[in-house]
Coordinates of C-alpha atoms and ligand atoms in Angstrom, one line a residue:
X1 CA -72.2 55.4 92.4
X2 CA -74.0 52.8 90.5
X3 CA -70.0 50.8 90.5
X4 CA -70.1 51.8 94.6
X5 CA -73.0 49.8 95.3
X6 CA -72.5 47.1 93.4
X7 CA -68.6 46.6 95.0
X8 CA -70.3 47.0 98.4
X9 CA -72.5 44.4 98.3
X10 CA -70.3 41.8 96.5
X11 CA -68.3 42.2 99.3
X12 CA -71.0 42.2 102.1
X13 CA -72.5 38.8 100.3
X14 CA -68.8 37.0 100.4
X15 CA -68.3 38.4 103.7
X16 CA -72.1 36.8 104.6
X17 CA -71.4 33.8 102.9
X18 CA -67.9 33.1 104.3
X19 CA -68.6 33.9 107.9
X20 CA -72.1 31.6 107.8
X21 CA -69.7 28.8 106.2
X22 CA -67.1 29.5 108.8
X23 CA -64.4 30.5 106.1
X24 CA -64.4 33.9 106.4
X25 CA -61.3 35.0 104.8
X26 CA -61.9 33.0 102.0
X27 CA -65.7 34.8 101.5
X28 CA -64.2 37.9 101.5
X29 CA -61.2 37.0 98.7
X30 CA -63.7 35.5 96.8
X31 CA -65.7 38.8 96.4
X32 CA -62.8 41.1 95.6
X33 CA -62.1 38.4 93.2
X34 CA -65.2 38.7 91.8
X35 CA -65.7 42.4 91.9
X36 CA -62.0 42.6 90.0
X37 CA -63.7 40.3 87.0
X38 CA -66.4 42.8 87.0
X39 CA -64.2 45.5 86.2
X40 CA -62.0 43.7 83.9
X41 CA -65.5 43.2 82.1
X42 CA -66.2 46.1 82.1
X43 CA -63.3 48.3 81.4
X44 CA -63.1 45.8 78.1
X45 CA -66.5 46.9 77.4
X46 CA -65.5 50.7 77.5
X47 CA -62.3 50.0 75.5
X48 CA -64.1 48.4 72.7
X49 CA -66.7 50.6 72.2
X50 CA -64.0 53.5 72.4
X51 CA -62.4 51.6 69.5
X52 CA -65.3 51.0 67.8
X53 CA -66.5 55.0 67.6
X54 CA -62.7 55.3 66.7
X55 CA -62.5 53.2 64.0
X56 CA -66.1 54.6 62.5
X57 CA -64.7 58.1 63.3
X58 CA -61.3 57.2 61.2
X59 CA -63.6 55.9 58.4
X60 CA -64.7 59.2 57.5
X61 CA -61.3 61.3 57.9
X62 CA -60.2 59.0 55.0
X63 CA -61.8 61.9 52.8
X64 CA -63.5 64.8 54.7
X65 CA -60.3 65.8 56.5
X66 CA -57.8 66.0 53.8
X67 CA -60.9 67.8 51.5
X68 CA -62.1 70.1 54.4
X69 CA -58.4 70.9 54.6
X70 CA -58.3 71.5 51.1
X71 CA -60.8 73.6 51.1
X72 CA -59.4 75.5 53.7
X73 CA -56.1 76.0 52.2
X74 CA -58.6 76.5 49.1
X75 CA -60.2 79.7 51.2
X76 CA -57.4 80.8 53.0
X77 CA -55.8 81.1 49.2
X78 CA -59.0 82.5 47.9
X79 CA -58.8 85.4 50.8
X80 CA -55.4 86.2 50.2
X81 CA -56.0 86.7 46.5
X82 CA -58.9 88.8 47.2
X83 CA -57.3 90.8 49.4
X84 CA -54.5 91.6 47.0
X85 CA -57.4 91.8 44.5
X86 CA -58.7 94.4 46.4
X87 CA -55.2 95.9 47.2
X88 CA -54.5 96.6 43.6
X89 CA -57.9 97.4 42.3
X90 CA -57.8 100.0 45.1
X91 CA -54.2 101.2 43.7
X92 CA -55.2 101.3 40.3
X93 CA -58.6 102.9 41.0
X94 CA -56.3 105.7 42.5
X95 CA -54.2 105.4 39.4
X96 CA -57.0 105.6 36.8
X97 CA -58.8 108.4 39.1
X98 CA -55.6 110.5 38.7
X99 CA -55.1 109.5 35.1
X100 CA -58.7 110.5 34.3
X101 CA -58.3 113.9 36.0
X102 CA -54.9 114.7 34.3
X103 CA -57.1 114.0 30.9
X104 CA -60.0 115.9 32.4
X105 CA -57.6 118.9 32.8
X106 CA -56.2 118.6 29.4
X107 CA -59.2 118.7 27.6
X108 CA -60.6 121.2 30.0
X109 CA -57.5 123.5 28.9
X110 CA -57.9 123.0 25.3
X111 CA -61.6 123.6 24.9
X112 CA -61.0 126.6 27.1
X113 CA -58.0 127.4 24.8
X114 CA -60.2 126.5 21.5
X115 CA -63.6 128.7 23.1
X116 CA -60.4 131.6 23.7
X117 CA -59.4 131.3 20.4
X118 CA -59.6 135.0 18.4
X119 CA -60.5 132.4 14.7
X120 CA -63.8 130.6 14.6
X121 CA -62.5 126.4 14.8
X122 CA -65.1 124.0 13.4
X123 CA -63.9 119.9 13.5
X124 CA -65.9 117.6 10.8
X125 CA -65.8 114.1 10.8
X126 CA -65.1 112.0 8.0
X127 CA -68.1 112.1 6.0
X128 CA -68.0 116.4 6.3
X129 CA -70.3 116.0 9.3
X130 CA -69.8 118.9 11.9
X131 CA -68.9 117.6 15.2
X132 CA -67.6 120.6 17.4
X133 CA -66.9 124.1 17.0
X134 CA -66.2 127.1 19.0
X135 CA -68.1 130.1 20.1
X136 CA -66.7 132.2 17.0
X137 CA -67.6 130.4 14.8
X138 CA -70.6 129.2 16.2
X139 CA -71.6 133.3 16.1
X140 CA -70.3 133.5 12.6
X141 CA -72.3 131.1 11.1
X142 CA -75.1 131.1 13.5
X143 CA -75.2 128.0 14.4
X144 CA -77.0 126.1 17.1
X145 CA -76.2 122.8 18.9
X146 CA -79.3 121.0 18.5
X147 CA -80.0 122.0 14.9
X148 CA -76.2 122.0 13.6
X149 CA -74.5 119.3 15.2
X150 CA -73.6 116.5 12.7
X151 CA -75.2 118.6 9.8
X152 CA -73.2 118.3 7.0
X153 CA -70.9 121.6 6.5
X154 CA -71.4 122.2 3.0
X155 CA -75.1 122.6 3.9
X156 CA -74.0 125.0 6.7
X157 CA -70.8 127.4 4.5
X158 CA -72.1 127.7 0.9
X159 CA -70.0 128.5 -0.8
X160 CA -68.1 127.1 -4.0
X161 CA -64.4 128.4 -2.8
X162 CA -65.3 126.3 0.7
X163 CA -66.7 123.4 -1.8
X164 CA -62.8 123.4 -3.6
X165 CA -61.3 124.0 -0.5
X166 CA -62.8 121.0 1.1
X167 CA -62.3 118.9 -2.2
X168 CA -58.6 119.6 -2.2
X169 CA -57.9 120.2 1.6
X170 CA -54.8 122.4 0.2
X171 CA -53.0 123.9 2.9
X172 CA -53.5 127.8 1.3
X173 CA -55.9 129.8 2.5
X174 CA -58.8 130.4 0.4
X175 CA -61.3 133.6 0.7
X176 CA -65.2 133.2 0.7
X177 CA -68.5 135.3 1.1
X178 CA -70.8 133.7 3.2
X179 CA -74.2 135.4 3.5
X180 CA -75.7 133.1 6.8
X181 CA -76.6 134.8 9.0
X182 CA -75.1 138.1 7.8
X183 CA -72.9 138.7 4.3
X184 CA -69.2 138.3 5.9
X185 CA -66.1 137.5 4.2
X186 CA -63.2 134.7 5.1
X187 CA -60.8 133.2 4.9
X188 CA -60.7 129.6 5.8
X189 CA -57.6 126.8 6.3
X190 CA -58.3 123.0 6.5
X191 CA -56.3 120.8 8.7
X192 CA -56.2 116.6 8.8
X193 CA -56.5 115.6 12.5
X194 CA -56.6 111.5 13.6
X195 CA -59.4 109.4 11.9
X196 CA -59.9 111.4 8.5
X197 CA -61.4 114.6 11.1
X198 CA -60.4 117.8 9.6
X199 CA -60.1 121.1 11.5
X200 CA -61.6 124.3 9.7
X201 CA -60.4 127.6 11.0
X202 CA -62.1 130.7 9.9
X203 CA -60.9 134.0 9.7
X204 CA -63.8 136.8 9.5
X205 CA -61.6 139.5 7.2
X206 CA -65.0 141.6 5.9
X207 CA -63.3 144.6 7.5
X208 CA -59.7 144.4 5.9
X209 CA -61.5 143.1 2.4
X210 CA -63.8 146.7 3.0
X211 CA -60.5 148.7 3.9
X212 CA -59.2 146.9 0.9
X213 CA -61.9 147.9 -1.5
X214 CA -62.1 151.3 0.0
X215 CA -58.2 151.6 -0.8
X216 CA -58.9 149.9 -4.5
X217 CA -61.9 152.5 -5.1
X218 CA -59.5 155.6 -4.0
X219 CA -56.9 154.6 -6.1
X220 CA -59.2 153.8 -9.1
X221 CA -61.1 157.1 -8.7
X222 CA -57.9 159.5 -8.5
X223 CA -56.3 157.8 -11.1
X224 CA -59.7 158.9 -13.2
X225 CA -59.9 162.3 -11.8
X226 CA -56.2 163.0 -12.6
X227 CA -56.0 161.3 -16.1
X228 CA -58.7 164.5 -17.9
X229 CA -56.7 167.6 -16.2
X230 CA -53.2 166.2 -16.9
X231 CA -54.3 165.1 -20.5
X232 CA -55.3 168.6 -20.9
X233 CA -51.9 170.3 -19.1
X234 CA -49.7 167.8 -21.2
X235 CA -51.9 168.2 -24.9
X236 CA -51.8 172.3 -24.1
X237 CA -47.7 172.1 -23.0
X238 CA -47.1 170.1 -26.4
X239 CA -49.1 173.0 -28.4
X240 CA -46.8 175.3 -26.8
X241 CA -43.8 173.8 -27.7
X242 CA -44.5 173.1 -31.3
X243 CA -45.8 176.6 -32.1
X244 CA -44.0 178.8 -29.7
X245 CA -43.2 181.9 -31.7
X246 CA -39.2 181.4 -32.3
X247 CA -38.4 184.7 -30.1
X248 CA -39.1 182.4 -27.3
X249 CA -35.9 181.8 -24.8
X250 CA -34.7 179.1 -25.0
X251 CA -34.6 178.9 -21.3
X252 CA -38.4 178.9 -21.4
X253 CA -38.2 176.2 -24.1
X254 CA -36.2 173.9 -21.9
X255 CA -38.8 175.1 -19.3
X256 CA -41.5 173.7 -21.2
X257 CA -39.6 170.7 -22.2
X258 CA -39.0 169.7 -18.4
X259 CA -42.9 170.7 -18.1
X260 CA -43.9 168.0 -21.0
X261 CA -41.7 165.1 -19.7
X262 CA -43.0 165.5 -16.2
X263 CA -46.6 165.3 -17.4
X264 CA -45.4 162.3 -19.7
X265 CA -44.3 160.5 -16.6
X266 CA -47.0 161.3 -14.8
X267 CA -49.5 160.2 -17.5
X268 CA -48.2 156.7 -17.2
X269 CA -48.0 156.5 -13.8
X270 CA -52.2 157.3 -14.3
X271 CA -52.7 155.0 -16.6
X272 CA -50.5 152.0 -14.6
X273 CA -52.4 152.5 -11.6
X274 CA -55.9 152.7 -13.6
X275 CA -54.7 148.8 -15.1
X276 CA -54.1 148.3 -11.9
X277 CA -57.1 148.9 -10.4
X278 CA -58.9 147.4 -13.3
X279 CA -57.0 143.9 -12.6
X280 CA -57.7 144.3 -9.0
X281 CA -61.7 145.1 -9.7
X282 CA -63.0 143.0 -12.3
X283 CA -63.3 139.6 -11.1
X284 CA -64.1 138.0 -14.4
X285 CA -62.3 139.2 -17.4
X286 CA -63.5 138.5 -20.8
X287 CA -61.2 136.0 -22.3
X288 CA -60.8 134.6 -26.0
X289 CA -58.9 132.1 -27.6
X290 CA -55.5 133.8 -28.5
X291 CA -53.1 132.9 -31.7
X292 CA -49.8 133.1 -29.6
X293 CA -48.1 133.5 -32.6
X294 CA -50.0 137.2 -33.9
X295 CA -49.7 138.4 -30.6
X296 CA -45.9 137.7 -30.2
X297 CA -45.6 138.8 -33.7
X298 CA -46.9 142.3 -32.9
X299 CA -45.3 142.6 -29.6
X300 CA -41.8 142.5 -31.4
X301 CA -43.2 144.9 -33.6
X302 CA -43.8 147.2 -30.8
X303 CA -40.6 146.7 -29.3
X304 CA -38.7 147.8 -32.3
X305 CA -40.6 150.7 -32.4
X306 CA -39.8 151.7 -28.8
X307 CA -36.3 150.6 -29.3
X308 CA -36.1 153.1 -32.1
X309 CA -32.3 154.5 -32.4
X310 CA -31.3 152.0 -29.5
X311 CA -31.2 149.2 -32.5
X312 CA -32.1 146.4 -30.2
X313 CA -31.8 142.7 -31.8
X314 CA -35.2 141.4 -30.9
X315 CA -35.5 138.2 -31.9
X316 CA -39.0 135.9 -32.0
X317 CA -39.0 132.0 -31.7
X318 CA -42.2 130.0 -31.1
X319 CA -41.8 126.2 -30.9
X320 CA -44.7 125.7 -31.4
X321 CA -47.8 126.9 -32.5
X322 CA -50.7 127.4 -30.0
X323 CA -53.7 128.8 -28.7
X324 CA -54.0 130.7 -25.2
X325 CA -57.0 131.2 -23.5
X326 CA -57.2 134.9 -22.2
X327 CA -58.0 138.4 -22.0
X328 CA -56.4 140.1 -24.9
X329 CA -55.7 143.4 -22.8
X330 CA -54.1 141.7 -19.8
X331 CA -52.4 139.2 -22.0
X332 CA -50.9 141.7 -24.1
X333 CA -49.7 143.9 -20.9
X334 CA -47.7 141.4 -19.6
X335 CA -45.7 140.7 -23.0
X336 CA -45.5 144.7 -23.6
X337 CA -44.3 145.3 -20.5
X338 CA -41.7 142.7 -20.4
X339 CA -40.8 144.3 -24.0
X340 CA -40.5 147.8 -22.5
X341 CA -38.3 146.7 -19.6
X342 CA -36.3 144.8 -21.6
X343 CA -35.6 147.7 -24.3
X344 CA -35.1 150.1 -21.3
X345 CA -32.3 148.0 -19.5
X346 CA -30.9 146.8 -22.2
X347 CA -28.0 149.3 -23.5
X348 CA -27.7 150.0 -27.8
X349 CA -27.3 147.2 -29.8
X350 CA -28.1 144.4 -27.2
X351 CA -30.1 141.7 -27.5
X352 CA -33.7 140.8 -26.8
X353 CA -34.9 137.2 -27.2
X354 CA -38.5 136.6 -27.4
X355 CA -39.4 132.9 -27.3
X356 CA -42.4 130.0 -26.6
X357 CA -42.4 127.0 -26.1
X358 CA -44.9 124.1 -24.1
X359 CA -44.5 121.2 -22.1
X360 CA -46.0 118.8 -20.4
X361 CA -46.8 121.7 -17.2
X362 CA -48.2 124.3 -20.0
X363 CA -47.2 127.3 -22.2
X364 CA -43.7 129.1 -21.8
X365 CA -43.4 132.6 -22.4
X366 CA -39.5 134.0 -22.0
X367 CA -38.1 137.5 -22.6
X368 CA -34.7 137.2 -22.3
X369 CA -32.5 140.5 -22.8
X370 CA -28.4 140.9 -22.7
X371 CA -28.8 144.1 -20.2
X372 CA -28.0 145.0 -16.9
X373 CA -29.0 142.3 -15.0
X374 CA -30.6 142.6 -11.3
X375 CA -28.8 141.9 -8.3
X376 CA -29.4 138.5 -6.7
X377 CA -31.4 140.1 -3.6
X378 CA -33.6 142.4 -5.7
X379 CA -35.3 139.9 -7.4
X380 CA -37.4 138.7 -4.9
X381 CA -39.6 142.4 -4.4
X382 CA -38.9 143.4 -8.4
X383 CA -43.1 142.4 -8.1
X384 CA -43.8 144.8 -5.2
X385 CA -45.5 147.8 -6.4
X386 CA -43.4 151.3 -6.8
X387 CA -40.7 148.9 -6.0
X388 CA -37.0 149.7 -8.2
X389 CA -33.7 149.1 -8.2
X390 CA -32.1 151.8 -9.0
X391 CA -35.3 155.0 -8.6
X392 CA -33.2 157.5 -10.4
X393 CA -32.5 155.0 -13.1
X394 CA -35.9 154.1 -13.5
X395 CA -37.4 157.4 -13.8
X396 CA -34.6 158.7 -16.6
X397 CA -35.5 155.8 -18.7
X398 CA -39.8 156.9 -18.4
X399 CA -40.1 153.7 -15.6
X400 CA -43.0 153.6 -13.4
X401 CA -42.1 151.2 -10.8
X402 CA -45.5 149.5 -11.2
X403 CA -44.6 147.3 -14.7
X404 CA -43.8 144.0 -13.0
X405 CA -46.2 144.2 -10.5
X406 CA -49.0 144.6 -13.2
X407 CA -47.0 141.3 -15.0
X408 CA -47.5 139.5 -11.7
X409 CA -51.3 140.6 -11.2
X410 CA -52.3 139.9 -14.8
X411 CA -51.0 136.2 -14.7
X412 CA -52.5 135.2 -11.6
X413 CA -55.5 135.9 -13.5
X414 CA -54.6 133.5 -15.9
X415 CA -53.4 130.8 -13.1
X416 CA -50.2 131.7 -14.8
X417 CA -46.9 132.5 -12.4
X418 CA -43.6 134.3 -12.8
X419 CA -39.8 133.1 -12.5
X420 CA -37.2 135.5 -13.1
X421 CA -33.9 134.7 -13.5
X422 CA -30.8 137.2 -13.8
X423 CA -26.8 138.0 -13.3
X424 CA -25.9 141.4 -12.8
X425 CA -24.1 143.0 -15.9
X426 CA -25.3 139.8 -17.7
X427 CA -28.7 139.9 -18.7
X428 CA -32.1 139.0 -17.3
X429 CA -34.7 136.3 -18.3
X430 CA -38.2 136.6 -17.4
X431 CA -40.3 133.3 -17.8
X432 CA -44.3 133.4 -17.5
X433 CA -45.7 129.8 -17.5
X434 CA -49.5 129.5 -18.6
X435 CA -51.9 126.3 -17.8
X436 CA -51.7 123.5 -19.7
X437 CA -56.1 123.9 -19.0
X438 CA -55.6 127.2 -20.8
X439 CA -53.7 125.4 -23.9
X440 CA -55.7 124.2 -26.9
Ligands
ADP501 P1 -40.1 150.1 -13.9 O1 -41.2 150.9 -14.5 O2 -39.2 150.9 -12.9 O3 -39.3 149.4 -14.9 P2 -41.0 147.6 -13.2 O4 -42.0 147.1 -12.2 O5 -41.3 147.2 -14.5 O6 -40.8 149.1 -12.9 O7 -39.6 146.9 -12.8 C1 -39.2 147.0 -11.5 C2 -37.6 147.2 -11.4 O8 -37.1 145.9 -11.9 C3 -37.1 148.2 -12.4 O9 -37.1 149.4 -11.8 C4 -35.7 147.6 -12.7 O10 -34.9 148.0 -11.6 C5 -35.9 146.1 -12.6 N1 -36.0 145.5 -13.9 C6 -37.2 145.2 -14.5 N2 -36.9 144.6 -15.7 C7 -35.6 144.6 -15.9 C8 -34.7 144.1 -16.9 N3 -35.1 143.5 -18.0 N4 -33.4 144.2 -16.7 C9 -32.9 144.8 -15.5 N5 -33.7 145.3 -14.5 C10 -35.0 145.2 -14.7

C-alpha cells in the first residue's frame, strides 16, 4: 500500500508539474522514470539484506548442520542398536527363563528322587561340614535344619567305624552302632561328588543285624544243648562196644558200630558249629604273639597222627623265622583244618607240603597236598558253609562241610585272606596271607 501511494503521487506531481510547465508528456515520463529508480533502489535493498541473512545463516551450517546431522545419524544408530538390544535381551530372557526352568525341574526331580529314596543320603562339604540330607536320614540321626546344618558330621555319627570310613573314603561298606537318637545299626558308603563334596548313604540294617544275632544265638545254643546228650549217647555206645559180652551178634555189633560213627560225625558237626558261633560272637579275641615255627611244628605232628596208616609225606619248610600276632585257638584251626583236609583228599602215600614264608605284603601260610584236586568252578563256594564237592565223599572221609568256611572266618579276624589254587586229579594249594602289621 505504502509502495501504492508513493507511485500515485510521483506520478500526480510529474503530471502537475508538466502540465503547469506546458510539457505534459514529458512530466509524466519523468515520474515513471523516477518511480522505476525507486524500485530499482529498493529491490537492491531487499536483495542485499536477503544475502546478507544468507551469508550469516551459511556461517553457521559450516558446523551445526554436518554435527546435528551427525548426531542424527548418531541417534538414528543409537535407536537401532537399542532396539536390537532390546530384541535379543528379550530373546535371551526367553532363553534363560526356559533354561532356568529346565534346571528348576531337574533339581526339582532329584530332591524329590533323593527325599524318595528308601537309604538315608547326607552330602558334606569339604571340610566334613553337612550341607544337605534327606528325610531318612534326617529321622535317623535326628537331625534338625537350624541346629545341624554345616555341623561337622563326625560331631553328628560317632562312631570310630564312620571316623575310618571317612578317613579312607574306601568304597566297601562299613557297619556302625549309632546310639543318637535311638541305638540303630548301619551300614554306610561314601561317595566323591564335584568340589571334594562326598555323598554318605546310610543303610538302617538293626533289624537284619537282630535277625542275624537271633540266628547266631540259635545256632550257638543248639549246638550246646546237643553237645551233653550226644557226648553221653556216643561215651555209653563206645562202652557197649568194647565190653559187649562176645555172644553178641555180630549183626548188633555192626549195629552199634554204624550207631558210634553216626554220633562221631555228629559230634563234630557240634563242635564246628559251636567254633563257629564263637568266631561269629566274640568280637575281640585274645591274641598273643605266636612262634610260627612251634605251631607249624605241632600241626605236622598232628597231621601224621591223623594220617596214621595213610603214610602221608608231610613235609615243613619255614623261610623264615617269625612272630604272628593272634589268637592261639583260631590260629591253630585254620592250620589244623587245612591239615585234616589235606590228609582226607589226599590218597596213601601222597604228599603234603607245609610251608612259610614273608614278603614285603606279610606272612605266607601254604598247605599244598598231591590229592584230588577241585574242579575249577567249585572253588569259588568251597568257603560257603555245608558247602562240598562231592557230599557222599565228604561224609565217608568224617567231613563236615563247615572246615573251610571256619578257615575263611578265622582269618578275617586276623585281616588275613584266603587264595586257593587247584587242578583236578592234581593236587590243591591253599595259601593264607597274614599282615605285615601282624608280623614282628
Ligand atoms: P569238609 O568237611 O567236607 O572237608 P570243608 O569246608 O573243609 O568241608 O571243605 C569243603 C569242600 O572242599 C570239601 O568237601 C572238599 O570237597 C573240598 N576240599 C577241601 N579241601 C580239599 C583238598 N585239600 N583237596 C580236595 N578237595 C578239598
Amino acid at each position: 500500500m505504502k509502495d501504492f501511494w508513493l507511485g500515485l503521487s510521483v506520478l500526480s506531481l510529474g503530471l502537475g508539474l508538466g502540465s503547469w510547465l506546458d510539457v505534459t508528456p514529458w512530466g509524466l515520463v519523468t515520474a515513471v522514470v523516477s518511480l522505476l529508480v525507486i524500485y530499482v533502489f529498493q529491490i537492491d535493498r531487499v536483495t542485499r539484506t536477503g544475502r546478507r541473512l544468507q551469508t550469516q545463516k551459511s556461517g553457521h551450517s559450516g558446523w551445526v548442520v554436518p554435527l546435528a546431522k551427525k548426531i542424527q545419524d548418531l541417534r538414528f544408530g543409537l535407536e537401532e542398536e537399542i532396539s536390537e538390544l532390546r530384541d535379543s535381551e528379550s530373546k535371551s530372557r526367553e532363553q534363560s527363563r526356559s533354561r532356568r526352568a529346565a534346571l528348576e525341574g531337574a533339581v526339582a526331580e532329584f530332591r524329590s528322587l533323593i527325599d524318595t529314596f528308601p537309604d538315608g543320603l547326607m552330602i558334606i562339604d569339604e571340610n566334613e561340614h553337612v550341607l544337605q540330607w534327606n528325610p531318612v536320614a534326617g529321622k535317623a540321626f535326628g537331625l534338625s535344619p537350624a541346629l545341624d546344618k554345616k555341623k561337622p558330621v563326625r560331631q553328628i555319627i560317632r562312631a570310630p567305624e564312620f571316623d575310618a570310613l571317612l578317613d579312607h573314603s574306601g568304597s566297601e561298606p562299613i557297619e556302625f552302632w549309632s546310639s543318637m537318637p535311638v541305638p540303630r545299626f548301619f551300614s554306610a558308603r561314601v561317595f566323591a561328588l564335584q568340589n571334594l563334596r562326598k555323598l554318605v548313604q546310610f543303610q538302617d540294617i538293626t533289624r537284619l543285624r537282630q535277625l542275624e544275632e537271633v540266628r547266631q544265638d540259635f545256632v550257638a545254643n543248639a549246638s550246646h544243648e546237643l553237645r551233653t546228650p550226644l557226648t553221653v549217647v556216643h561215651g555209653y555206645l563206645e562202652t557197649l562196644i568194647d565190653h559187649a559180652p562176645d555172644e553178641t551178634k555180630s549183626e548188633l555189633r555192626h549195629i552199634f558200630g554204624q550207631m558210634h560213627a553216626q554220633t562221631t560225625r555228629i559230634k563234630r558237626i557240634v563242635e564246628d558249629m559251636l567254633v563257629l558261633s564263637r568266631l561269629d560272637k566274640e568280637s575281640e579275641p585274645l591274641e598273643e604273639q605266636l612262634n610260627i615255627r612251634e605251631a607249624l611244628e605241632r600241626s605236622r605232628e598232628e597231621g601224621e597222627m591223623l594220617s596214621g596208616g595213610k603214610r602221608h609225606r608231610i613235609t615243613l619248610d619255614i623261610a623264615v623265622d617269625s612272630v604272628l600276632r593272634a589268637n592261639r585257638e583260631e590260629f591253630d584251626s585254620v592250620i589244623s583244618n587245612l591239615i585234616s583236609n589235606a590228609v582226607r583228599y589226599t590218597p596213601n602215600g601222597g604228599a603234603i607240603d607245609i610251608s612259610w614264608w614273608v614278603s614285603s605284603e606279610g606272612g605266607y601260610l601254604s598247605v599244598k597236598d598231591t590229592g584230588i584236586g577241585i574242579d575249577r568252578q567249585h572253588i569259588d563256594r568251597l568257603t560257603e558253609r555245608f558247602y562240598r564237592v562231592d557230599v557222599a565223599r565228604s561224609r565217608e572221609l568224617g567231613g563236615t562241610g563247615l572246615g573251610l568256611s571256619i578257615v575263611k572266618h578265622a582269618l578275617s579276624r586276623m585281616d588275613g585272606e584266603l587264595n586257593v589254587t587247584s587242578r583236578l586229579g592234581e593236587g590243591s594249594r591253599f595259601v593264607c596271607r597274614f599282615p605285615v602289621n601282624r608280623l614282628n
